[in-house]
């Protein structure tokens, strides 16, 4: 175990020290179990700790790779770009914020959508990118979500969404809140073709996304320990003036109380989705 005796290389990298930063990217510490894990192992397990099963966030491109058949994804509506209808500014102008987030994430918006195959079955699919402004839902995200359902309607195929979102995008004010109604209405139209809608809630799914289409799935799946809810626990405790039970708003608690249907490990997600779609469509 000579590797592990070299504790020096496992320390956090110091700025400007090339060797140290290479070592840090080779190994990393799991937030849940505290064990040092080999980064390549962690990546091979789709960002799940091979020792304790902690599900870390998975970038959107890897998520699509995980759930869709090889090379089957065709991105659509990628040309839609967020606007700044209110000319909003907080500590930074919304326009500037969008520009810098787009540059850092390599994404145009917090939602990527299109068509693809899951275990050989055509689906209309959309996935949130939490790395883009906390996966918040502004008017373009809302439009893209609505189009996932519109496309599923036109093509007569199931719809599948993967949500991880902080909720409404406050920089777009009421226009952002309107997306809850808009996406729910689009979903309702899609119901006419009697194809399933599977909603997968990832960590975390909160606010206006949880309170609209994400919780309207025919089947609602969550990843282990995902935080799912509308308002944060502190706000609820202050409002109802009661202490909340342990594990409140976690996937396991919600399944126990009938709010979601199943918790599926990332390694089994594609296979379970394939089974579901085979049974329901
Ligand atoms: Zn771990």
Short mmCIF file of C-alpha atoms and ligand atoms in Angstrom, two decimals:
data_model
loop_
_atom_site.label_atom_id
_atom_site.label_comp_id
_atom_site.label_asym_id
_atom_site.label_seq_id
_atom_site.Cartn_x
_atom_site.Cartn_y
_atom_site.Cartn_z
CA UNK A 1 0.00 0.00 0.00
CA UNK A 2 2.84 2.35 -0.85
CA UNK A 3 0.39 4.73 -2.53
CA UNK A 4 -1.44 5.44 0.70
CA UNK A 5 1.72 6.06 2.71
CA UNK A 6 2.46 9.05 0.49
CA UNK A 7 0.08 11.25 2.42
CA UNK A 8 1.73 14.43 1.14
CA UNK A 9 0.32 13.95 -2.36
CA UNK A 10 -3.22 13.69 -1.02
CA UNK A 11 -3.24 17.14 0.54
CA UNK A 12 -5.20 19.94 -1.11
CA UNK A 13 -3.15 21.48 -3.89
CA UNK A 14 -1.30 24.70 -3.20
CA UNK A 15 -1.79 27.45 -5.75
CA UNK A 16 0.67 27.19 -8.59
CA UNK A 17 2.04 23.78 -7.61
CA UNK A 18 1.51 21.64 -10.67
CA UNK A 19 2.38 18.28 -9.09
CA UNK A 20 -0.04 18.82 -6.22
CA UNK A 21 -2.96 19.72 -8.47
CA UNK A 22 -2.36 16.64 -10.58
CA UNK A 23 -2.40 14.47 -7.46
CA UNK A 24 -5.64 16.10 -6.28
CA UNK A 25 -7.35 15.34 -9.57
CA UNK A 26 -6.12 11.76 -9.46
CA UNK A 27 -7.60 11.19 -6.01
CA UNK A 28 -10.43 12.85 -4.17
CA UNK A 29 -12.19 12.68 -0.86
CA UNK A 30 -15.81 11.52 -0.74
CA UNK A 31 -17.98 14.11 1.07
CA UNK A 32 -20.21 11.42 2.55
CA UNK A 33 -17.86 8.70 3.84
CA UNK A 34 -14.64 10.72 3.98
CA UNK A 35 -12.67 7.99 2.20
CA UNK A 36 -10.12 8.85 -0.45
CA UNK A 37 -11.23 7.50 -3.80
CA UNK A 38 -9.59 7.17 -7.18
CA UNK A 39 -11.13 9.82 -9.46
CA UNK A 40 -11.14 7.48 -12.45
CA UNK A 41 -13.12 4.92 -10.42
CA UNK A 42 -15.59 7.57 -9.35
CA UNK A 43 -16.06 8.74 -12.93
CA UNK A 44 -16.46 5.20 -14.20
CA UNK A 45 -19.29 4.80 -11.66
CA UNK A 46 -21.01 7.94 -13.07
CA UNK A 47 -19.82 10.17 -10.18
CA UNK A 48 -21.03 7.72 -7.53
CA UNK A 49 -18.67 6.86 -4.65
CA UNK A 50 -17.66 3.21 -5.18
CA UNK A 51 -17.33 2.75 -1.40
CA UNK A 52 -20.50 4.26 0.10
CA UNK A 53 -22.74 4.87 -2.93
CA UNK A 54 -22.96 8.66 -2.48
CA UNK A 55 -24.45 10.15 -5.68
CA UNK A 56 -22.52 13.31 -6.60
CA UNK A 57 -23.81 15.69 -9.28
CA UNK A 58 -23.39 14.46 -12.84
CA UNK A 59 -22.78 17.01 -15.63
CA UNK A 60 -25.56 17.15 -18.19
CA UNK A 61 -23.61 15.61 -21.10
CA UNK A 62 -22.66 12.62 -18.94
CA UNK A 63 -26.28 12.30 -17.79
CA UNK A 64 -27.47 12.03 -21.38
CA UNK A 65 -24.71 9.50 -22.07
CA UNK A 66 -25.87 7.50 -19.04
CA UNK A 67 -29.55 7.27 -19.92
CA UNK A 68 -29.68 7.36 -23.71
CA UNK A 69 -28.52 4.74 -26.20
CA UNK A 70 -25.16 5.46 -27.80
CA UNK A 71 -25.23 8.33 -30.33
CA UNK A 72 -29.04 8.43 -30.31
CA UNK A 73 -29.43 11.92 -28.85
CA UNK A 74 -30.40 14.69 -31.21
CA UNK A 75 -30.45 18.09 -29.59
CA UNK A 76 -33.29 20.40 -30.58
CA UNK A 77 -34.16 24.01 -29.69
CA UNK A 78 -30.48 24.63 -28.91
CA UNK A 79 -30.76 27.94 -30.74
CA UNK A 80 -33.06 29.42 -28.08
CA UNK A 81 -31.14 31.95 -26.01
CA UNK A 82 -32.22 33.59 -22.74
CA UNK A 83 -33.26 37.24 -22.97
CA UNK A 84 -33.35 39.96 -20.36
CA UNK A 85 -36.94 41.24 -20.66
CA UNK A 86 -36.85 43.23 -17.41
CA UNK A 87 -33.38 44.75 -17.81
CA UNK A 88 -32.67 43.20 -14.41
CA UNK A 89 -29.61 43.92 -12.30
CA UNK A 90 -28.69 42.81 -8.77
CA UNK A 91 -25.03 42.81 -7.81
CA UNK A 92 -24.40 42.16 -11.49
CA UNK A 93 -26.44 42.79 -14.64
CA UNK A 94 -28.49 39.71 -15.63
CA UNK A 95 -27.09 39.96 -19.18
CA UNK A 96 -23.51 39.87 -17.90
CA UNK A 97 -24.35 37.02 -15.55
CA UNK A 98 -25.79 35.01 -18.45
CA UNK A 99 -22.72 35.67 -20.55
CA UNK A 100 -20.26 34.55 -17.89
CA UNK A 101 -22.29 31.45 -16.92
CA UNK A 102 -22.55 30.45 -20.59
CA UNK A 103 -18.80 30.84 -20.97
CA UNK A 104 -17.98 28.83 -17.85
CA UNK A 105 -20.50 26.04 -18.40
CA UNK A 106 -20.32 25.79 -22.19
CA UNK A 107 -24.13 25.78 -22.23
CA UNK A 108 -26.62 28.29 -23.65
CA UNK A 109 -29.31 27.64 -21.04
CA UNK A 110 -30.09 25.57 -17.96
CA UNK A 111 -32.02 22.95 -19.95
CA UNK A 112 -30.98 20.72 -22.85
CA UNK A 113 -33.64 18.86 -24.83
CA UNK A 114 -34.22 16.77 -27.90
CA UNK A 115 -35.04 13.25 -28.95
CA UNK A 116 -33.26 9.97 -28.31
CA UNK A 117 -33.59 6.29 -27.58
CA UNK A 118 -33.76 4.58 -24.19
CA UNK A 119 -33.12 0.84 -24.56
CA UNK A 120 -34.27 1.12 -28.16
CA UNK A 121 -37.43 3.15 -27.49
CA UNK A 122 -37.91 6.67 -28.89
CA UNK A 123 -38.45 9.39 -26.30
CA UNK A 124 -38.76 13.13 -26.17
CA UNK A 125 -36.26 14.04 -23.49
CA UNK A 126 -35.06 17.06 -21.54
CA UNK A 127 -32.51 17.51 -18.79
CA UNK A 128 -31.65 20.36 -16.44
CA UNK A 129 -28.12 21.62 -16.00
CA UNK A 130 -27.73 22.66 -12.37
CA UNK A 131 -24.36 24.15 -13.26
CA UNK A 132 -26.18 26.87 -15.23
CA UNK A 133 -27.55 29.37 -12.67
CA UNK A 134 -28.68 26.62 -10.32
CA UNK A 135 -30.88 25.04 -13.00
CA UNK A 136 -33.32 27.92 -12.59
CA UNK A 137 -36.39 28.08 -14.85
CA UNK A 138 -36.72 31.30 -16.85
CA UNK A 139 -38.84 31.84 -19.97
CA UNK A 140 -36.47 29.97 -22.31
CA UNK A 141 -36.21 26.96 -19.99
CA UNK A 142 -40.02 26.96 -19.69
CA UNK A 143 -40.38 27.12 -23.47
CA UNK A 144 -37.95 24.25 -23.94
CA UNK A 145 -39.73 22.12 -21.33
CA UNK A 146 -43.09 22.84 -23.00
CA UNK A 147 -41.58 21.80 -26.33
CA UNK A 148 -40.47 18.46 -24.83
CA UNK A 149 -44.16 17.71 -24.23
CA UNK A 150 -45.26 19.24 -27.56
CA UNK A 151 -42.76 17.08 -29.41
CA UNK A 152 -43.80 13.97 -27.49
CA UNK A 153 -47.39 14.82 -28.50
CA UNK A 154 -46.53 15.23 -32.19
CA UNK A 155 -44.32 12.14 -32.37
CA UNK A 156 -46.63 10.05 -30.14
CA UNK A 157 -43.70 9.00 -27.94
CA UNK A 158 -43.14 9.00 -24.15
CA UNK A 159 -41.69 12.09 -22.47
CA UNK A 160 -38.85 11.85 -19.95
CA UNK A 161 -37.42 14.76 -17.96
CA UNK A 162 -34.49 14.94 -15.54
CA UNK A 163 -34.87 17.79 -13.08
CA UNK A 164 -32.32 19.45 -10.83
CA UNK A 165 -33.27 22.99 -10.13
CA UNK A 166 -33.36 25.72 -7.53
CA UNK A 167 -36.74 26.82 -8.93
CA UNK A 168 -37.84 29.98 -10.71
CA UNK A 169 -35.22 32.36 -12.13
CA UNK A 170 -35.75 35.46 -10.05
CA UNK A 171 -34.01 37.67 -12.61
CA UNK A 172 -37.03 37.18 -14.89
CA UNK A 173 -39.59 37.96 -12.20
CA UNK A 174 -43.20 37.02 -12.94
CA UNK A 175 -42.28 35.79 -16.44
CA UNK A 176 -40.37 33.03 -14.72
CA UNK A 177 -43.31 32.11 -12.46
CA UNK A 178 -45.59 31.88 -15.51
CA UNK A 179 -43.50 28.93 -16.75
CA UNK A 180 -45.06 26.74 -14.06
CA UNK A 181 -48.49 27.14 -15.66
CA UNK A 182 -47.13 27.00 -19.19
CA UNK A 183 -45.21 23.73 -18.73
CA UNK A 184 -48.11 22.12 -16.84
CA UNK A 185 -50.53 23.11 -19.62
CA UNK A 186 -48.22 21.64 -22.29
CA UNK A 187 -48.03 18.42 -20.28
CA UNK A 188 -51.80 18.33 -20.05
CA UNK A 189 -52.11 18.61 -23.86
CA UNK A 190 -49.65 15.73 -24.22
CA UNK A 191 -51.87 13.49 -22.04
CA UNK A 192 -54.27 13.15 -25.00
CA UNK A 193 -51.89 10.74 -26.78
CA UNK A 194 -51.89 8.43 -23.75
CA UNK A 195 -48.14 7.92 -23.64
CA UNK A 196 -46.26 7.90 -20.34
CA UNK A 197 -44.41 10.82 -18.84
CA UNK A 198 -41.58 9.75 -16.54
CA UNK A 199 -40.17 12.45 -14.29
CA UNK A 200 -36.75 11.80 -12.76
CA UNK A 201 -35.92 14.09 -9.84
CA UNK A 202 -32.23 14.58 -9.20
CA UNK A 203 -30.52 16.30 -6.31
CA UNK A 204 -31.83 18.97 -5.74
CA UNK A 205 -35.28 19.53 -7.27
CA UNK A 206 -36.99 22.45 -5.58
CA UNK A 207 -39.16 25.53 -6.04
CA UNK A 208 -41.22 26.12 -9.17
CA UNK A 209 -39.82 23.10 -11.03
CA UNK A 210 -40.82 20.68 -8.25
CA UNK A 211 -44.13 22.51 -7.94
CA UNK A 212 -45.04 22.09 -11.62
CA UNK A 213 -44.18 19.48 -14.25
CA UNK A 214 -41.52 17.59 -12.22
CA UNK A 215 -44.13 16.41 -9.73
CA UNK A 216 -46.75 15.70 -12.39
CA UNK A 217 -45.09 12.57 -13.79
CA UNK A 218 -47.11 9.43 -14.39
CA UNK A 219 -44.14 7.79 -12.72
CA UNK A 220 -41.86 9.80 -10.47
CA UNK A 221 -38.36 8.49 -9.85
CA UNK A 222 -35.65 9.99 -7.66
CA UNK A 223 -31.97 9.32 -7.14
CA UNK A 224 -30.88 8.22 -3.64
CA UNK A 225 -30.85 10.97 -1.00
CA UNK A 226 -31.99 13.64 -3.50
CA UNK A 227 -33.35 16.79 -1.87
CA UNK A 228 -36.85 17.37 -3.23
CA UNK A 229 -39.33 19.98 -2.08
CA UNK A 230 -40.86 23.38 -2.67
CA UNK A 231 -39.60 25.73 0.07
CA UNK A 232 -36.52 25.11 2.21
CA UNK A 233 -36.97 23.41 5.60
CA UNK A 234 -36.13 26.58 7.57
CA UNK A 235 -38.90 28.56 5.86
CA UNK A 236 -41.41 25.78 6.57
CA UNK A 237 -40.35 25.50 10.22
CA UNK A 238 -40.79 29.24 10.68
CA UNK A 239 -44.19 29.18 8.99
CA UNK A 240 -45.74 26.20 10.79
CA UNK A 241 -43.71 26.76 13.98
CA UNK A 242 -42.89 23.10 14.33
CA UNK A 243 -39.71 21.09 14.13
CA UNK A 244 -39.58 19.00 10.95
CA UNK A 245 -38.84 15.26 11.15
CA UNK A 246 -35.36 13.95 10.31
CA UNK A 247 -34.73 13.33 6.63
CA UNK A 248 -37.65 15.57 5.64
CA UNK A 249 -37.57 16.42 1.89
CA UNK A 250 -35.14 13.63 1.11
CA UNK A 251 -36.07 11.04 -1.55
CA UNK A 252 -36.30 8.19 1.03
CA UNK A 253 -38.71 10.14 3.27
CA UNK A 254 -40.84 11.15 0.28
CA UNK A 255 -41.09 7.59 -0.99
CA UNK A 256 -42.15 6.38 2.44
CA UNK A 257 -44.91 9.01 2.43
CA UNK A 258 -46.13 8.24 -1.08
CA UNK A 259 -44.84 11.39 -2.77
CA UNK A 260 -42.59 9.58 -5.22
CA UNK A 261 -42.79 6.12 -6.74
CA UNK A 262 -39.26 4.77 -6.69
CA UNK A 263 -35.66 5.50 -5.83
CA UNK A 264 -33.33 4.22 -8.49
CA UNK A 265 -29.54 4.04 -8.29
CA UNK A 266 -27.72 5.79 -11.12
CA UNK A 267 -26.15 2.52 -12.28
CA UNK A 268 -29.62 1.04 -12.83
CA UNK A 269 -31.35 4.12 -14.21
CA UNK A 270 -31.25 3.37 -17.93
CA UNK A 271 -32.36 -0.22 -17.45
CA UNK A 272 -35.26 0.77 -15.13
CA UNK A 273 -36.39 3.50 -17.50
CA UNK A 274 -36.31 1.00 -20.36
CA UNK A 275 -38.43 -1.46 -18.34
CA UNK A 276 -40.94 1.24 -17.43
CA UNK A 277 -41.30 2.47 -20.99
CA UNK A 278 -41.75 -1.12 -22.21
CA UNK A 279 -44.52 -1.69 -19.66
CA UNK A 280 -46.34 1.59 -20.16
CA UNK A 281 -46.08 2.47 -23.84
ZN1 LIG B 1 -18.18 7.63 -0.14
#
